[in-house]
PDB file of C-alpha atoms and ligand atoms in Angstrom:
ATOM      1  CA  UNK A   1       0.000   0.000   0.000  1.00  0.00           C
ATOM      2  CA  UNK A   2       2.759   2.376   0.912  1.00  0.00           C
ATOM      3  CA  UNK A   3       4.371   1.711  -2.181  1.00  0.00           C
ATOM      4  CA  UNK A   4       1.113   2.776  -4.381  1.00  0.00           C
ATOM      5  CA  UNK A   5       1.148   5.965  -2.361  1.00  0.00           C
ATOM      6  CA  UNK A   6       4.680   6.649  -2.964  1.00  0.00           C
ATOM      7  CA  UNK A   7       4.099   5.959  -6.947  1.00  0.00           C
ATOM      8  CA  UNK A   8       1.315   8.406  -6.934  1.00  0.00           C
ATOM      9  CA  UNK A   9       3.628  10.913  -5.400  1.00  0.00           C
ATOM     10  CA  UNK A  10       6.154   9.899  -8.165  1.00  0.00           C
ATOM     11  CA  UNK A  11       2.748  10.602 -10.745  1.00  0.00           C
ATOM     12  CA  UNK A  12       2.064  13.596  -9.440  1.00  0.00           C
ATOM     13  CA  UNK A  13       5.560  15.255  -9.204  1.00  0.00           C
ATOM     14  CA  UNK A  14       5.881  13.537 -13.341  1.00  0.00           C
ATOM     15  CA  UNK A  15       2.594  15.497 -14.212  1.00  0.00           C
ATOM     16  CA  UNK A  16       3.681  18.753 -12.394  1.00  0.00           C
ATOM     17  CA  UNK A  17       6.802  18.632 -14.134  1.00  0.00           C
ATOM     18  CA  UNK A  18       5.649  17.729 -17.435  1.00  0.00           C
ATOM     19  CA  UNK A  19       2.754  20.930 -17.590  1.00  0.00           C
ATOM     20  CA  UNK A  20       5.702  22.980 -17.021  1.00  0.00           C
ATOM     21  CA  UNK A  21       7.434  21.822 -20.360  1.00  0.00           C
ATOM     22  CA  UNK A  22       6.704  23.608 -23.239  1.00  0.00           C
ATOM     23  CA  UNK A  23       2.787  23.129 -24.814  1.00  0.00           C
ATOM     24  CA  UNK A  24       2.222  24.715 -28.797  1.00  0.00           C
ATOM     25  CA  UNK A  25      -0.381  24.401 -31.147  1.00  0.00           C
ATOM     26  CA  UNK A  26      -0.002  22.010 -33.408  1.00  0.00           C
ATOM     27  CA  UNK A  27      -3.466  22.377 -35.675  1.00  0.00           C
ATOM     28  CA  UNK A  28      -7.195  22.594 -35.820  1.00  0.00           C
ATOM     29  CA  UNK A  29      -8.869  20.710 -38.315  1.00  0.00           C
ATOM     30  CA  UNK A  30     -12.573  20.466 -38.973  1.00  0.00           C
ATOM     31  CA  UNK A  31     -12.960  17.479 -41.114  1.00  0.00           C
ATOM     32  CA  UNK A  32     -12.295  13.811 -40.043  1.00  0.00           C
ATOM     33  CA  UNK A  33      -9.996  13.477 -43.190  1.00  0.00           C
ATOM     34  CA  UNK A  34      -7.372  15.967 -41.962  1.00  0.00           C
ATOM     35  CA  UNK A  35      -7.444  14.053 -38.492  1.00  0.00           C
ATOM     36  CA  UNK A  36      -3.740  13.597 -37.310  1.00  0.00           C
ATOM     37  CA  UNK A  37      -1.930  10.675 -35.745  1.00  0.00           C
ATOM     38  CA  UNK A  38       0.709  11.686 -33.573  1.00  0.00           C
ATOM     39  CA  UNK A  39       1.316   8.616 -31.960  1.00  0.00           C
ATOM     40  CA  UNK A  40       1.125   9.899 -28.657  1.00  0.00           C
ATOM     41  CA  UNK A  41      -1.526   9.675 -25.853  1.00  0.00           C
ATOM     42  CA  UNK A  42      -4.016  12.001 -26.311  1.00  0.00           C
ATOM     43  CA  UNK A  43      -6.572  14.005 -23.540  1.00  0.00           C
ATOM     44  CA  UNK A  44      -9.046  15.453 -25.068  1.00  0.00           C
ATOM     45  CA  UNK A  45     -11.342  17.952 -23.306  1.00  0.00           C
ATOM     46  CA  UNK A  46     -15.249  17.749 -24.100  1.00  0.00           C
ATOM     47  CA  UNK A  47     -18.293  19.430 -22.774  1.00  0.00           C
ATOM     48  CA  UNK A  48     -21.225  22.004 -23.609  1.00  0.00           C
ATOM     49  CA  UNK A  49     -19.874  25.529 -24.735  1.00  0.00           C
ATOM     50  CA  UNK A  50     -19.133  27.809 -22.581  1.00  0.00           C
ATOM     51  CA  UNK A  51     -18.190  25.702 -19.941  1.00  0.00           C
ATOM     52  CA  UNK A  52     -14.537  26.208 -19.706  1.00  0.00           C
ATOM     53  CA  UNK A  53     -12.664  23.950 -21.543  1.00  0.00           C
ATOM     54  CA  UNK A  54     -10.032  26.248 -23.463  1.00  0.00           C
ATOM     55  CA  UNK A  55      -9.679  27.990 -20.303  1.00  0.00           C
ATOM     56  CA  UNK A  56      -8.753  25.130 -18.143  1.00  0.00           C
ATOM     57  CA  UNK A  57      -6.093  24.151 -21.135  1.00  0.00           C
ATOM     58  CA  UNK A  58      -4.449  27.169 -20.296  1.00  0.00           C
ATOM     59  CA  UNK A  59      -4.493  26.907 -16.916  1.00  0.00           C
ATOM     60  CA  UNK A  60      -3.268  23.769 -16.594  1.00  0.00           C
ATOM     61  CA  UNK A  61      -0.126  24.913 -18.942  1.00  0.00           C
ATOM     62  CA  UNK A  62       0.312  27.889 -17.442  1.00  0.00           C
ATOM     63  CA  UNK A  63      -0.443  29.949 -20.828  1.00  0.00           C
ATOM     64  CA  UNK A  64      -3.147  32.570 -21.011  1.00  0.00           C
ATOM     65  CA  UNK A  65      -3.652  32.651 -24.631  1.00  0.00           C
ATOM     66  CA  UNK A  66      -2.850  28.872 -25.649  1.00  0.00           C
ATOM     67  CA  UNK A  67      -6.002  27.896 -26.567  1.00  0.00           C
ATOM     68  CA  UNK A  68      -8.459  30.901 -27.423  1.00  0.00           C
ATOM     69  CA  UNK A  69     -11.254  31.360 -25.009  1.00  0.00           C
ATOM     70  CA  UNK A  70     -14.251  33.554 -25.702  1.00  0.00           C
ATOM     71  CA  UNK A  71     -17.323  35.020 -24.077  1.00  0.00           C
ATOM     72  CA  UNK A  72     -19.343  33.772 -26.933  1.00  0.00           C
ATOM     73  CA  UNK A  73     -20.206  30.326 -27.108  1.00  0.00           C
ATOM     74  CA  UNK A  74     -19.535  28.227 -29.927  1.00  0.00           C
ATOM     75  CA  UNK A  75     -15.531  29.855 -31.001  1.00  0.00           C
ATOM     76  CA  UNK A  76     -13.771  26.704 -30.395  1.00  0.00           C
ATOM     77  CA  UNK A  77     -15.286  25.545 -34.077  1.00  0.00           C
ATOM     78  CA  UNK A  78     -12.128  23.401 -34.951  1.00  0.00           C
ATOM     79  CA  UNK A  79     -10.316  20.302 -32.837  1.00  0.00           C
ATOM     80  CA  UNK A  80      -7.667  22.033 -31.757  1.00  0.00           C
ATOM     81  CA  UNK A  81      -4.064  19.917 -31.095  1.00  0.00           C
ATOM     82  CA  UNK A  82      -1.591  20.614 -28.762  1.00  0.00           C
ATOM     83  CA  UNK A  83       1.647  19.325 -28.233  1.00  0.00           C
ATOM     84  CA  UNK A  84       2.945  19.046 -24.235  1.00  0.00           C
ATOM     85  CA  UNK A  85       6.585  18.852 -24.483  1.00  0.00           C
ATOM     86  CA  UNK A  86       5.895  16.108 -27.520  1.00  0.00           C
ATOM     87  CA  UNK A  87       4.886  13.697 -24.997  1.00  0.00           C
ATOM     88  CA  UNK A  88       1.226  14.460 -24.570  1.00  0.00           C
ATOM     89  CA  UNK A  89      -1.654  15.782 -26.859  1.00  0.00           C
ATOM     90  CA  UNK A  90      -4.228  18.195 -25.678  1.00  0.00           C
ATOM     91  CA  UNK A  91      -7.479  18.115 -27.475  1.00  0.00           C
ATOM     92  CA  UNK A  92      -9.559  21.372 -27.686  1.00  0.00           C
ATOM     93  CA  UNK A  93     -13.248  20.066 -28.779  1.00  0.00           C
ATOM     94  CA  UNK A  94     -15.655  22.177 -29.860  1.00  0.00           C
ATOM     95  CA  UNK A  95     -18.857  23.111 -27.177  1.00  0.00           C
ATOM     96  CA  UNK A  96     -21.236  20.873 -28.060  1.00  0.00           C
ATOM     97  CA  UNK A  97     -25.785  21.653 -27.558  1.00  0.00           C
ATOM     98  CA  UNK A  98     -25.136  25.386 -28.423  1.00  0.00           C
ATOM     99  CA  UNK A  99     -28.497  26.461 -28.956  1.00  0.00           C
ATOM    100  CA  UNK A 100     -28.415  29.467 -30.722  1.00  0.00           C
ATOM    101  CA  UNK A 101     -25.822  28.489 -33.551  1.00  0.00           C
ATOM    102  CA  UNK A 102     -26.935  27.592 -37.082  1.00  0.00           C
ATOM    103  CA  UNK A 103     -28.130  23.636 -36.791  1.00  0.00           C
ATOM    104  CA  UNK A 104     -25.848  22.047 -40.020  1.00  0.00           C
ATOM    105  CA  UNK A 105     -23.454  23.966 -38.064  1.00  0.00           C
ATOM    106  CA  UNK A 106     -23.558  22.168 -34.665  1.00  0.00           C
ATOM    107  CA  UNK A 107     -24.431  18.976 -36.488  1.00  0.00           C
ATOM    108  CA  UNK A 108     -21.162  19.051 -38.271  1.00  0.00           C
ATOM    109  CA  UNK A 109     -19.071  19.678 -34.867  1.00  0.00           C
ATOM    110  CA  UNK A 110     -21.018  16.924 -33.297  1.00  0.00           C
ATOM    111  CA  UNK A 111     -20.078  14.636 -36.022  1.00  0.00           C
ATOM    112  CA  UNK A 112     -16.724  15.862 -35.804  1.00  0.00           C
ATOM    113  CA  UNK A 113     -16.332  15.447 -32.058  1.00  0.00           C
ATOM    114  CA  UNK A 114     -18.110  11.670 -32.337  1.00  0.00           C
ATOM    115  CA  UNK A 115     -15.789  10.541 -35.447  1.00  0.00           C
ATOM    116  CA  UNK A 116     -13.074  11.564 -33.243  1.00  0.00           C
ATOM    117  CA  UNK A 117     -14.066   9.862 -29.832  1.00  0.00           C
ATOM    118  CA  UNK A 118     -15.370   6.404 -31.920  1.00  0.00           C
ATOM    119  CA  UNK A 119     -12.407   6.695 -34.808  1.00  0.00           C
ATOM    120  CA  UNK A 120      -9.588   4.287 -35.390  1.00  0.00           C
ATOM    121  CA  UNK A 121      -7.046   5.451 -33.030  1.00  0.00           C
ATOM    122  CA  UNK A 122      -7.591   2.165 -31.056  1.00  0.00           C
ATOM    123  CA  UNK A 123      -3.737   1.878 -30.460  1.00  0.00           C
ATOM    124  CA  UNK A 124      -3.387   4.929 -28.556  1.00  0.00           C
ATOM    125  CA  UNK A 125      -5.577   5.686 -25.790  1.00  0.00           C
ATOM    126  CA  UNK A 126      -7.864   9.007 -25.783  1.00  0.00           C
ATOM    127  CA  UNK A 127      -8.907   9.936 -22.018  1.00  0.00           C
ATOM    128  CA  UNK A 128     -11.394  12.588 -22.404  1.00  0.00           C
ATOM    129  CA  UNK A 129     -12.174  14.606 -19.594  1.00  0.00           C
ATOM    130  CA  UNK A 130     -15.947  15.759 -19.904  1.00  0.00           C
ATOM    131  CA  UNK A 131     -16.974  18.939 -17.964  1.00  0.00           C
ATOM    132  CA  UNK A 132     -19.504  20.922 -16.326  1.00  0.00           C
ATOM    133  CA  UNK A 133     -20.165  24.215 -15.689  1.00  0.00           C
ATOM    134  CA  UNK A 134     -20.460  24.679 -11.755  1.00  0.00           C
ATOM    135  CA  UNK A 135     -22.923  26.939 -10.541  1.00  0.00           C
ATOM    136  CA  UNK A 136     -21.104  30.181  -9.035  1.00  0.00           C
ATOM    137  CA  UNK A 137     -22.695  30.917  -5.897  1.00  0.00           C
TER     138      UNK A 137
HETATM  139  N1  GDP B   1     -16.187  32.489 -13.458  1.00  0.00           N
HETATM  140  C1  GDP B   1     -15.450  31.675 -14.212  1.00  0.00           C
HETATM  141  N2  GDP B   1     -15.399  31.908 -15.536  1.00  0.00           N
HETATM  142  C2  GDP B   1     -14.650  31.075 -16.304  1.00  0.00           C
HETATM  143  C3  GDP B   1     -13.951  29.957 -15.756  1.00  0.00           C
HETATM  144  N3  GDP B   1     -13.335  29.309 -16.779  1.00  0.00           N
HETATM  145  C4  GDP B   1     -13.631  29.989 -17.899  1.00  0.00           C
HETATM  146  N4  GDP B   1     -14.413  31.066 -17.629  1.00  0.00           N
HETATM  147  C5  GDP B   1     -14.943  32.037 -18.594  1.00  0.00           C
HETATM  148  O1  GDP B   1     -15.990  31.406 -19.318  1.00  0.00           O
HETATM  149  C6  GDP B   1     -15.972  31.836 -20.678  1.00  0.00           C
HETATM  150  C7  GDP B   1     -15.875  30.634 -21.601  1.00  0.00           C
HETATM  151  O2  GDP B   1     -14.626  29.998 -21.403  1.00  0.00           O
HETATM  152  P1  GDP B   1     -13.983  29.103 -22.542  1.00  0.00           P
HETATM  153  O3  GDP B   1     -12.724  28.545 -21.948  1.00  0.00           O
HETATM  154  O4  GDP B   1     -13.862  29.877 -23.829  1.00  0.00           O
HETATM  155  O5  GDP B   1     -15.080  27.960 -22.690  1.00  0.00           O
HETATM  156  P2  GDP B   1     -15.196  26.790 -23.781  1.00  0.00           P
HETATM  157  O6  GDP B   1     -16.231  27.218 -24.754  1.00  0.00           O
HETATM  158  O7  GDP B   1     -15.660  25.580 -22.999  1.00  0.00           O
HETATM  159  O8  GDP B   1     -13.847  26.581 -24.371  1.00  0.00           O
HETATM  160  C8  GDP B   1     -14.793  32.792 -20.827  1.00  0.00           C
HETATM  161  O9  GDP B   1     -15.282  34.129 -20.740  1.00  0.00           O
HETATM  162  C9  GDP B   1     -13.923  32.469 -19.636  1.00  0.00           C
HETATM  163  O10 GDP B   1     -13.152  33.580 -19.220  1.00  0.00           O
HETATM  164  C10 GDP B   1     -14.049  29.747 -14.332  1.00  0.00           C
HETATM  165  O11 GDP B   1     -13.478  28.808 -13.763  1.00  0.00           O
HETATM  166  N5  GDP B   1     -14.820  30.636 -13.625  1.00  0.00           N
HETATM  167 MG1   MG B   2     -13.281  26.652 -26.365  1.00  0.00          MG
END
């Protein structure tokens, strides 16, 4: 048991380390087509617009303008790649049940996002962290 613990330490002090390292953009693409491999583990962040996801890739990277964040739901309109210190991807999805934009629109991001969750990258694994908007008090 002590040994787990002291792994997780070892995890955690890997992980702090490694979102110090260097994180660039790498590409957006919109269609499934241009979909990269980059033979690398990839985390891709998901949930509704709006909710926070560009801003918590900067965050977590320490940038302020790595991945664009916006007021107005619905920017993030591309999958956005990142590279972590070419060990890591980060995914930027698009916001997906925005209401107000056009529907072949938000059809074609939905599409987008599911080709990308249920395509053939079966060799590398794709953690995708869903969120959700907490309710400031
Ligand atoms: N109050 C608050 N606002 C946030 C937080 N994270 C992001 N925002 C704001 O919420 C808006 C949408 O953020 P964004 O990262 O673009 O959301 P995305 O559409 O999920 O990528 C922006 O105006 C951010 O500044 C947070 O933790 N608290
Ligand atoms: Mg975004």
């Amino acid at each position: 048991m002590t040994e787990n613990f002291e792994h997780l330490n070892e995890l955690w002090d890997w992980g702090q380390w490694l979102f110090k390292q260097e994180c660039t953009f790498l590409r957006g693409v919109e269609k499934l087509e241009d979909l990269p491999e980059f033979f690398l583990p990839e985390v891709a962040f998901a949930g509704r617009s709006n909710v926070g996801k560009s801003s918590l890739i900067n965050s977590l990277t320490g940038r302020l303008t790595l991945a664009r964040t916006s007021n107005t739901p619905g920017r993030t309109q591309q999958l956005n790649f990142f590279s972590l210190d070419e060990r890591l991807i980060l995914v930027d999805m698009p916001g997906y049940g925005y209401a107000e934009a056009p529907k072949t629109l938000v059809a074609r991001w939905q599409k987008l996002i599911k080709q990308y969750r249920t395509g053939n990258k079966s060799t590398y694994k794709v953690l995708s962290a869903k969120l959700r908007k907490r309710m400031d008090p």
